């Protein structure tokens, strides 16, 4: 019971540290800005929003907190430790790196850089002539790199689980320029979670007592221990034109879990054999970049899913709460007939809807290639086209440009990423 109250007391102190930690609020602000930008994209493209900024922000905060507490208990029993100075160093390196690319916000990059610098710092003579440099070299040299890389691994395992479960929630339909200039449909999937972690800190000369269990990493807690708040952020951003959002999220989830398992093994091995620290640090970055490269390469080789066919018009998405959602029309299905009229283009759809202003009968080709029959009464003031967002044709007004973004561009132009195609000509 004493251990329980001691743990609760330390957790309370660490929670107060979290509340005054600016990096936690930086992560939350980034998420709010990113989700706000996405919802503005939706309004610009479809004249309505598909997601709620408030609901999605609270969801990510809640599950980030739950995930952070869960992995904190895992790290507690593993004996993973970090010094406060190392946590500050991680955020310093991260803030510098994201000026080049926003994706460098991921801990895999800053941990890899610090791990490489740690190996180099061990071979540089200590000097006190430059106080700032001396402090930096000292913190890098004293950093527990295996523990840091284990945190990277555990965070990516958590990220993989959350993406597999929630990754498709923030999928936004987009219009993109495909091969040979043809405009195609696709989805941008993005989800972020601010994860407050609480890591062990060994204390010297404290009265808290030793931890009454053995830890995997065997850190020395005989003189006492405490908990330190370590806010981090996990998340992903994927673009797919060949898969359903749920399928893409599951694929990303599996790859991230594999990455997490590999890094966990490498970090544990580096703890027991220090020459592996450099290998593990390099692979932390290289394997993460390989995940991104593989996803893009795979997409480039696949046939676009969200294009119209001879069977009819392809459904890109459905507005939540709309008549189409109510009667069970789903992403990737094909509108074959409406009110008995075969649909070949948007003009056909508009004409078919005008045949009966009070009722609508549809023949829809589902994802298995089978015809399903749907019908519904129509009421004044309901969504245009039943709330169906169709795959684009060459008359699309806005097309997304997939270019790497650095932080300064992102902050300057929160509505960037789309270019107008108002002429209606093929691009």
Coordinates of C-alpha atoms in Angstrom, one line a residue:
X1 CA 0.0 0.0 0.0
X2 CA 2.9 2.4 0.8
X3 CA 4.2 1.7 -2.7
X4 CA 0.9 2.6 -4.2
X5 CA 0.7 5.9 -2.4
X6 CA 4.3 6.7 -3.2
X7 CA 3.7 6.0 -6.9
X8 CA 0.5 8.1 -6.8
X9 CA 2.4 10.9 -5.1
X10 CA 5.2 10.8 -7.7
X11 CA 2.7 10.6 -10.5
X12 CA 0.9 13.7 -9.1
X13 CA 4.1 15.7 -9.0
X14 CA 4.9 14.6 -12.6
X15 CA 1.4 15.6 -13.7
X16 CA 2.0 19.1 -12.3
X17 CA 5.2 19.2 -14.3
X18 CA 3.3 18.3 -17.4
X19 CA 0.8 21.1 -16.9
X20 CA 3.6 23.7 -16.9
X21 CA 5.6 22.1 -19.7
X22 CA 5.4 24.3 -22.8
X23 CA 6.2 21.4 -25.2
X24 CA 3.0 19.7 -24.3
X25 CA 1.0 22.8 -25.3
X26 CA 3.2 23.2 -28.5
X27 CA 2.1 19.7 -29.5
X28 CA -1.6 20.4 -28.8
X29 CA -1.4 23.7 -30.8
X30 CA 0.2 21.9 -33.7
X31 CA -2.6 19.3 -33.7
X32 CA -5.3 22.0 -33.5
X33 CA -3.7 23.9 -36.4
X34 CA -3.3 20.8 -38.5
X35 CA -6.9 19.7 -38.0
X36 CA -8.2 23.2 -38.6
X37 CA -6.3 23.3 -41.8
X38 CA -7.8 20.0 -42.9
X39 CA -11.4 21.1 -42.1
X40 CA -10.8 24.3 -44.1
X41 CA -9.7 22.1 -47.0
X42 CA -12.9 20.2 -46.7
X43 CA -15.0 23.4 -46.8
X44 CA -13.1 24.7 -49.8
X45 CA -13.5 21.5 -51.8
X46 CA -16.9 20.3 -50.8
X47 CA -18.6 23.4 -49.3
X48 CA -19.1 21.5 -46.0
X49 CA -17.0 20.1 -43.2
X50 CA -16.7 16.3 -42.8
X51 CA -15.1 16.5 -39.3
X52 CA -15.6 18.5 -36.1
X53 CA -12.5 20.3 -34.9
X54 CA -13.7 20.2 -31.3
X55 CA -14.6 16.5 -31.3
X56 CA -11.5 15.4 -33.0
X57 CA -9.2 17.5 -30.7
X58 CA -10.8 16.1 -27.6
X59 CA -10.6 12.6 -29.0
X60 CA -6.8 12.9 -29.7
X61 CA -6.2 14.5 -26.3
X62 CA -8.1 11.7 -24.4
X63 CA -6.5 8.8 -26.2
X64 CA -3.1 10.4 -26.1
X65 CA -3.4 10.7 -22.4
X66 CA -4.7 7.1 -22.0
X67 CA -1.9 5.8 -24.3
X68 CA 0.7 7.8 -22.4
X69 CA -0.3 6.4 -19.0
X70 CA -0.3 2.9 -20.4
X71 CA 3.2 3.0 -21.9
X72 CA 4.4 4.9 -18.8
X73 CA 3.6 1.8 -16.7
X74 CA 5.3 -0.4 -19.2
X75 CA 8.4 1.8 -19.0
X76 CA 8.2 1.9 -15.2
X77 CA 8.5 -1.9 -15.0
X78 CA 11.2 -2.0 -17.7
X79 CA 13.3 0.6 -15.8
X80 CA 13.6 3.0 -18.7
X81 CA 15.2 6.3 -17.4
X82 CA 15.9 9.7 -18.8
X83 CA 17.4 12.8 -17.2
X84 CA 15.5 16.2 -17.4
X85 CA 18.4 17.7 -19.4
X86 CA 18.1 14.9 -22.0
X87 CA 14.4 15.6 -22.4
X88 CA 15.1 19.3 -23.0
X89 CA 17.8 18.2 -25.5
X90 CA 15.4 16.0 -27.4
X91 CA 12.9 18.9 -27.8
X92 CA 15.7 21.3 -28.8
X93 CA 16.9 19.0 -31.5
X94 CA 13.3 18.4 -32.6
X95 CA 12.4 22.1 -32.9
X96 CA 15.5 22.6 -35.0
X97 CA 14.8 19.7 -37.3
X98 CA 11.2 20.5 -38.0
X99 CA 12.4 23.8 -39.7
X100 CA 13.5 21.5 -42.5
X101 CA 10.5 19.0 -42.6
X102 CA 7.4 18.8 -40.4
X103 CA 7.7 15.0 -40.4
X104 CA 10.9 15.4 -38.3
X105 CA 8.7 16.1 -35.4
X106 CA 8.7 12.3 -34.9
X107 CA 10.9 11.2 -32.0
X108 CA 12.7 8.6 -34.2
X109 CA 14.7 11.4 -35.9
X110 CA 15.8 13.4 -32.9
X111 CA 16.6 10.2 -30.9
X112 CA 18.6 8.9 -33.9
X113 CA 20.5 12.2 -34.2
X114 CA 21.3 12.3 -30.5
X115 CA 22.4 8.6 -30.6
X116 CA 24.8 9.3 -33.4
X117 CA 26.1 12.4 -31.6
X118 CA 26.5 10.4 -28.4
X119 CA 28.9 8.0 -30.2
X120 CA 30.8 11.0 -31.6
X121 CA 30.9 12.9 -28.3
X122 CA 32.5 9.9 -26.6
X123 CA 35.5 10.5 -28.9
X124 CA 35.7 14.2 -28.5
X125 CA 38.0 15.6 -25.7
X126 CA 35.9 17.5 -23.1
X127 CA 36.6 21.2 -23.1
X128 CA 35.4 24.1 -20.9
X129 CA 36.5 26.9 -23.3
X130 CA 33.0 27.1 -24.8
X131 CA 30.4 26.7 -22.0
X132 CA 27.4 26.2 -24.3
X133 CA 29.2 23.6 -26.4
X134 CA 30.6 21.9 -23.2
X135 CA 27.1 21.6 -21.7
X136 CA 25.7 20.2 -25.0
X137 CA 28.5 17.6 -25.3
X138 CA 28.1 16.7 -21.7
X139 CA 24.4 16.0 -22.0
X140 CA 24.8 14.1 -25.2
X141 CA 27.6 12.0 -23.7
X142 CA 25.6 11.2 -20.5
X143 CA 22.4 10.4 -22.4
X144 CA 21.0 6.9 -21.9
X145 CA 20.6 6.1 -25.6
X146 CA 19.3 2.5 -25.2
X147 CA 16.5 3.9 -23.0
X148 CA 15.8 6.7 -25.5
X149 CA 15.5 4.2 -28.4
X150 CA 13.3 2.0 -26.3
X151 CA 11.0 4.9 -25.8
X152 CA 11.0 5.4 -29.6
X153 CA 10.1 1.8 -30.1
X154 CA 7.3 1.8 -27.5
X155 CA 5.8 5.0 -28.9
X156 CA 5.7 3.5 -32.4
X157 CA 4.0 0.4 -31.0
X158 CA 1.4 2.7 -29.4
X159 CA 1.1 4.7 -32.6
X160 CA 0.6 1.5 -34.7
X161 CA -2.2 0.4 -32.4
X162 CA -3.9 3.8 -32.4
X163 CA -3.7 4.1 -36.2
X164 CA -5.1 0.6 -36.7
X165 CA -8.0 1.6 -34.5
X166 CA -8.6 5.3 -35.3
X167 CA -6.4 6.0 -38.3
X168 CA -9.3 6.3 -40.8
X169 CA -11.3 8.8 -38.7
X170 CA -9.6 11.9 -40.1
X171 CA -9.5 10.7 -43.7
X172 CA -10.2 13.6 -46.0
X173 CA -11.2 13.0 -49.7
X174 CA -9.0 15.0 -52.1
X175 CA -8.6 15.6 -55.8
X176 CA -5.1 15.0 -57.1
X177 CA -3.2 15.0 -60.4
X178 CA -2.4 11.4 -61.3
X179 CA -0.2 9.9 -64.0
X180 CA -0.3 11.6 -67.4
X181 CA -2.1 14.6 -65.9
X182 CA -5.4 12.9 -65.3
X183 CA -7.3 14.1 -62.2
X184 CA -8.1 11.3 -59.7
X185 CA -9.6 11.0 -56.3
X186 CA -7.7 10.0 -53.2
X187 CA -7.6 10.3 -49.4
X188 CA -5.3 12.1 -47.0
X189 CA -5.2 10.2 -43.7
X190 CA -3.7 12.0 -40.8
X191 CA -4.0 11.6 -37.1
X192 CA -1.9 13.0 -34.2
X193 CA -1.9 12.3 -30.5
X194 CA -0.1 14.3 -27.8
X195 CA 1.3 11.6 -25.5
X196 CA 2.3 12.6 -22.0
X197 CA 4.8 10.1 -20.7
X198 CA 6.2 9.7 -17.2
X199 CA 9.7 8.3 -17.0
X200 CA 11.8 7.1 -14.1
X201 CA 14.6 9.3 -12.7
X202 CA 17.1 7.8 -10.2
X203 CA 17.7 10.0 -7.1
X204 CA 20.8 10.3 -5.0
X205 CA 20.4 10.7 -1.2
X206 CA 16.6 10.7 -1.3
X207 CA 14.3 9.1 1.3
X208 CA 11.8 7.5 -1.2
X209 CA 13.4 4.1 -1.0
X210 CA 14.3 1.7 -3.7
X211 CA 11.9 0.3 -6.3
X212 CA 10.8 -3.1 -4.9
X213 CA 10.9 -4.9 -8.2
X214 CA 13.7 -5.8 -10.6
X215 CA 13.8 -4.0 -13.9
X216 CA 14.8 -5.3 -17.3
X217 CA 17.5 -2.6 -17.8
X218 CA 18.8 -3.0 -14.3
X219 CA 19.0 0.8 -13.5
X220 CA 20.2 1.7 -10.0
X221 CA 17.2 2.9 -7.9
X222 CA 18.6 1.9 -4.5
X223 CA 19.0 5.6 -3.4
X224 CA 15.5 6.6 -4.5
X225 CA 13.4 7.4 -7.5
X226 CA 11.0 9.9 -9.0
X227 CA 8.9 10.4 -12.1
X228 CA 9.5 13.1 -14.7
X229 CA 7.0 14.3 -17.3
X230 CA 8.1 13.8 -20.9
X231 CA 5.5 15.1 -23.4
X232 CA 5.8 13.7 -27.0
X233 CA 3.7 13.6 -30.1
X234 CA 2.9 10.7 -32.3
X235 CA 1.0 10.6 -35.5
X236 CA 1.0 9.9 -39.2
X237 CA 0.1 11.4 -42.6
X238 CA -0.6 9.2 -45.6
X239 CA -1.9 9.7 -49.0
X240 CA -3.7 6.9 -50.9
X241 CA -5.4 6.7 -54.3
X242 CA -5.6 2.9 -54.5
X243 CA -7.0 1.8 -51.1
X244 CA -10.0 2.4 -48.9
X245 CA -9.1 4.6 -45.9
X246 CA -9.6 1.7 -43.4
X247 CA -7.3 -0.6 -45.5
X248 CA -4.6 2.1 -45.7
X249 CA -4.8 2.7 -42.0
X250 CA -4.4 -1.0 -41.3
X251 CA -1.4 -1.3 -43.6
X252 CA 0.3 1.7 -41.9
X253 CA -0.5 0.2 -38.5
X254 CA 1.2 -3.2 -39.4
X255 CA 4.3 -1.4 -40.7
X256 CA 4.6 0.8 -37.6
X257 CA 4.2 -2.1 -35.3
X258 CA 6.9 -4.0 -37.1
X259 CA 9.2 -1.0 -36.9
X260 CA 8.5 -0.7 -33.1
X261 CA 9.3 -4.4 -32.6
X262 CA 12.6 -4.1 -34.5
X263 CA 13.6 -1.0 -32.6
X264 CA 12.7 -2.6 -29.3
X265 CA 15.0 -5.5 -30.0
X266 CA 17.8 -3.3 -31.2
X267 CA 17.5 -1.0 -28.2
X268 CA 17.6 -3.9 -25.8
X269 CA 20.6 -5.4 -27.6
X270 CA 22.4 -2.0 -27.5
X271 CA 21.8 -1.8 -23.7
X272 CA 23.7 -5.0 -23.2
X273 CA 26.3 -4.4 -25.9
X274 CA 27.2 -0.7 -26.4
X275 CA 28.8 -1.0 -29.9
X276 CA 25.2 -1.5 -31.2
X277 CA 24.2 2.0 -30.1
X278 CA 25.4 3.5 -33.4
X279 CA 23.7 0.8 -35.5
X280 CA 20.4 1.2 -33.6
X281 CA 20.6 5.1 -33.8
X282 CA 21.2 4.9 -37.6
X283 CA 18.4 2.4 -38.1
X284 CA 16.0 4.5 -36.1
X285 CA 16.2 7.1 -38.8
X286 CA 16.8 4.8 -41.8
X287 CA 14.0 2.4 -41.1
X288 CA 11.6 5.3 -40.5
X289 CA 12.5 6.9 -43.8
X290 CA 12.2 3.4 -45.5
X291 CA 8.6 3.2 -44.2
X292 CA 7.7 6.5 -45.9
X293 CA 9.6 5.6 -49.1
X294 CA 7.9 2.2 -49.3
X295 CA 4.4 3.7 -48.8
X296 CA 5.0 6.2 -51.6
X297 CA 6.6 3.6 -53.9
X298 CA 3.7 1.2 -53.4
X299 CA 1.1 3.9 -54.1
X300 CA 2.9 4.9 -57.3
X301 CA 2.6 1.3 -58.6
X302 CA -1.1 0.8 -57.9
X303 CA -4.1 1.4 -60.2
X304 CA -6.2 4.4 -59.0
X305 CA -9.4 3.3 -57.2
X306 CA -11.3 6.6 -57.2
X307 CA -11.9 7.1 -61.0
X308 CA -15.1 6.7 -62.9
X309 CA -15.7 3.6 -65.0
X310 CA -18.0 2.3 -67.7
X311 CA -20.3 0.9 -64.9
X312 CA -21.0 4.4 -63.6
X313 CA -19.8 7.1 -61.2
X314 CA -17.4 6.2 -58.4
X315 CA -18.3 7.4 -54.9
X316 CA -15.3 9.1 -53.3
X317 CA -16.9 9.8 -49.9
X318 CA -20.2 10.3 -48.2
X319 CA -21.0 13.3 -45.9
X320 CA -21.7 12.1 -42.4
X321 CA -25.4 12.2 -41.5
X322 CA -26.5 12.7 -45.1
X323 CA -29.2 10.7 -46.9
X324 CA -26.5 8.7 -48.7
X325 CA -25.0 7.7 -45.3
X326 CA -28.4 6.8 -44.0
X327 CA -29.2 4.3 -46.8
X328 CA -25.8 2.7 -46.7
X329 CA -23.7 4.1 -49.6
X330 CA -20.0 3.7 -49.0
X331 CA -16.7 4.9 -50.3
X332 CA -15.5 3.1 -53.4
X333 CA -19.0 2.0 -54.5
X334 CA -20.3 2.9 -58.0
X335 CA -23.6 4.6 -58.9
X336 CA -24.9 2.5 -61.7
X337 CA -28.5 3.6 -62.1
X338 CA -30.6 6.4 -60.6
X339 CA -34.4 6.2 -61.0
X340 CA -33.9 3.6 -63.8
X341 CA -31.5 5.8 -65.8
X342 CA -27.9 4.5 -66.4
X343 CA -25.4 7.0 -65.1
X344 CA -22.3 7.8 -67.2
X345 CA -21.5 11.4 -66.1
X346 CA -22.6 14.1 -63.7
X347 CA -25.1 15.5 -66.2
X348 CA -26.8 12.0 -66.3
X349 CA -27.0 12.0 -62.5
X350 CA -28.5 15.5 -62.3
X351 CA -31.1 14.5 -65.0
X352 CA -32.0 11.3 -63.2
X353 CA -32.5 13.1 -59.9
X354 CA -34.9 15.5 -61.6
X355 CA -37.1 12.6 -62.8
X356 CA -38.6 12.3 -59.3
X357 CA -38.1 15.2 -56.9
X358 CA -39.8 13.3 -54.0
X359 CA -38.3 9.8 -54.2
X360 CA -35.0 8.2 -55.4
X361 CA -34.2 4.7 -56.4
X362 CA -30.6 3.7 -56.9
X363 CA -28.7 0.7 -58.2
X364 CA -25.2 0.7 -56.7
X365 CA -22.3 -1.6 -57.4
X366 CA -20.8 -2.5 -54.0
X367 CA -17.1 -3.3 -53.3
X368 CA -17.7 -7.0 -54.1
X369 CA -18.9 -6.1 -57.6
X370 CA -22.6 -6.9 -56.8
X371 CA -25.6 -4.8 -57.4
X372 CA -27.5 -3.5 -54.4
X373 CA -30.9 -1.7 -54.6
X374 CA -31.5 1.3 -52.4
X375 CA -34.3 3.8 -52.2
X376 CA -35.3 6.8 -50.1
X377 CA -37.8 9.7 -50.0
X378 CA -36.3 13.1 -50.7
X379 CA -37.0 16.2 -48.6
X380 CA -36.4 19.9 -49.2
X381 CA -33.2 21.3 -47.8
X382 CA -31.3 18.0 -47.8
X383 CA -27.7 17.6 -49.0
X384 CA -27.0 18.0 -52.7
X385 CA -26.8 14.7 -54.5
X386 CA -27.9 12.9 -51.3
X387 CA -24.6 13.9 -49.7
X388 CA -22.5 11.9 -52.1
X389 CA -19.0 13.2 -53.0
X390 CA -18.1 11.8 -56.4
X391 CA -14.6 11.0 -57.7
X392 CA -13.4 14.0 -59.7
X393 CA -13.6 14.5 -63.4
X394 CA -11.5 16.9 -65.5
X395 CA -13.7 19.8 -64.4
X396 CA -12.4 19.7 -60.8
X397 CA -11.9 23.2 -59.4
X398 CA -9.1 22.4 -57.0
X399 CA -6.3 19.9 -57.1
X400 CA -3.9 19.0 -54.3
X401 CA -0.2 19.4 -54.9
X402 CA 1.8 16.8 -52.9
X403 CA 5.0 18.7 -52.1
X404 CA 7.2 18.3 -49.0
X405 CA 6.5 21.1 -46.5
X406 CA 8.8 22.7 -44.0
X407 CA 7.5 24.5 -40.9
X408 CA 8.0 28.1 -42.1
X409 CA 5.9 27.4 -45.2
X410 CA 3.2 25.7 -43.2
X411 CA 2.9 28.6 -40.8
X412 CA 3.0 31.2 -43.6
X413 CA 0.4 29.5 -45.7
X414 CA -2.0 27.3 -43.7
X415 CA -4.3 27.1 -46.7
X416 CA -1.6 26.1 -49.1
X417 CA -1.3 22.8 -50.9
X418 CA -4.1 23.4 -53.5
X419 CA -4.0 25.1 -56.8
X420 CA -7.0 26.3 -58.8
X421 CA -8.1 24.6 -62.0
X422 CA -10.9 27.1 -62.6
X423 CA -10.5 26.9 -66.4
X424 CA -11.9 23.4 -66.3
X425 CA -9.2 22.1 -68.7
X426 CA -7.3 18.9 -68.3
X427 CA -4.1 19.5 -66.4

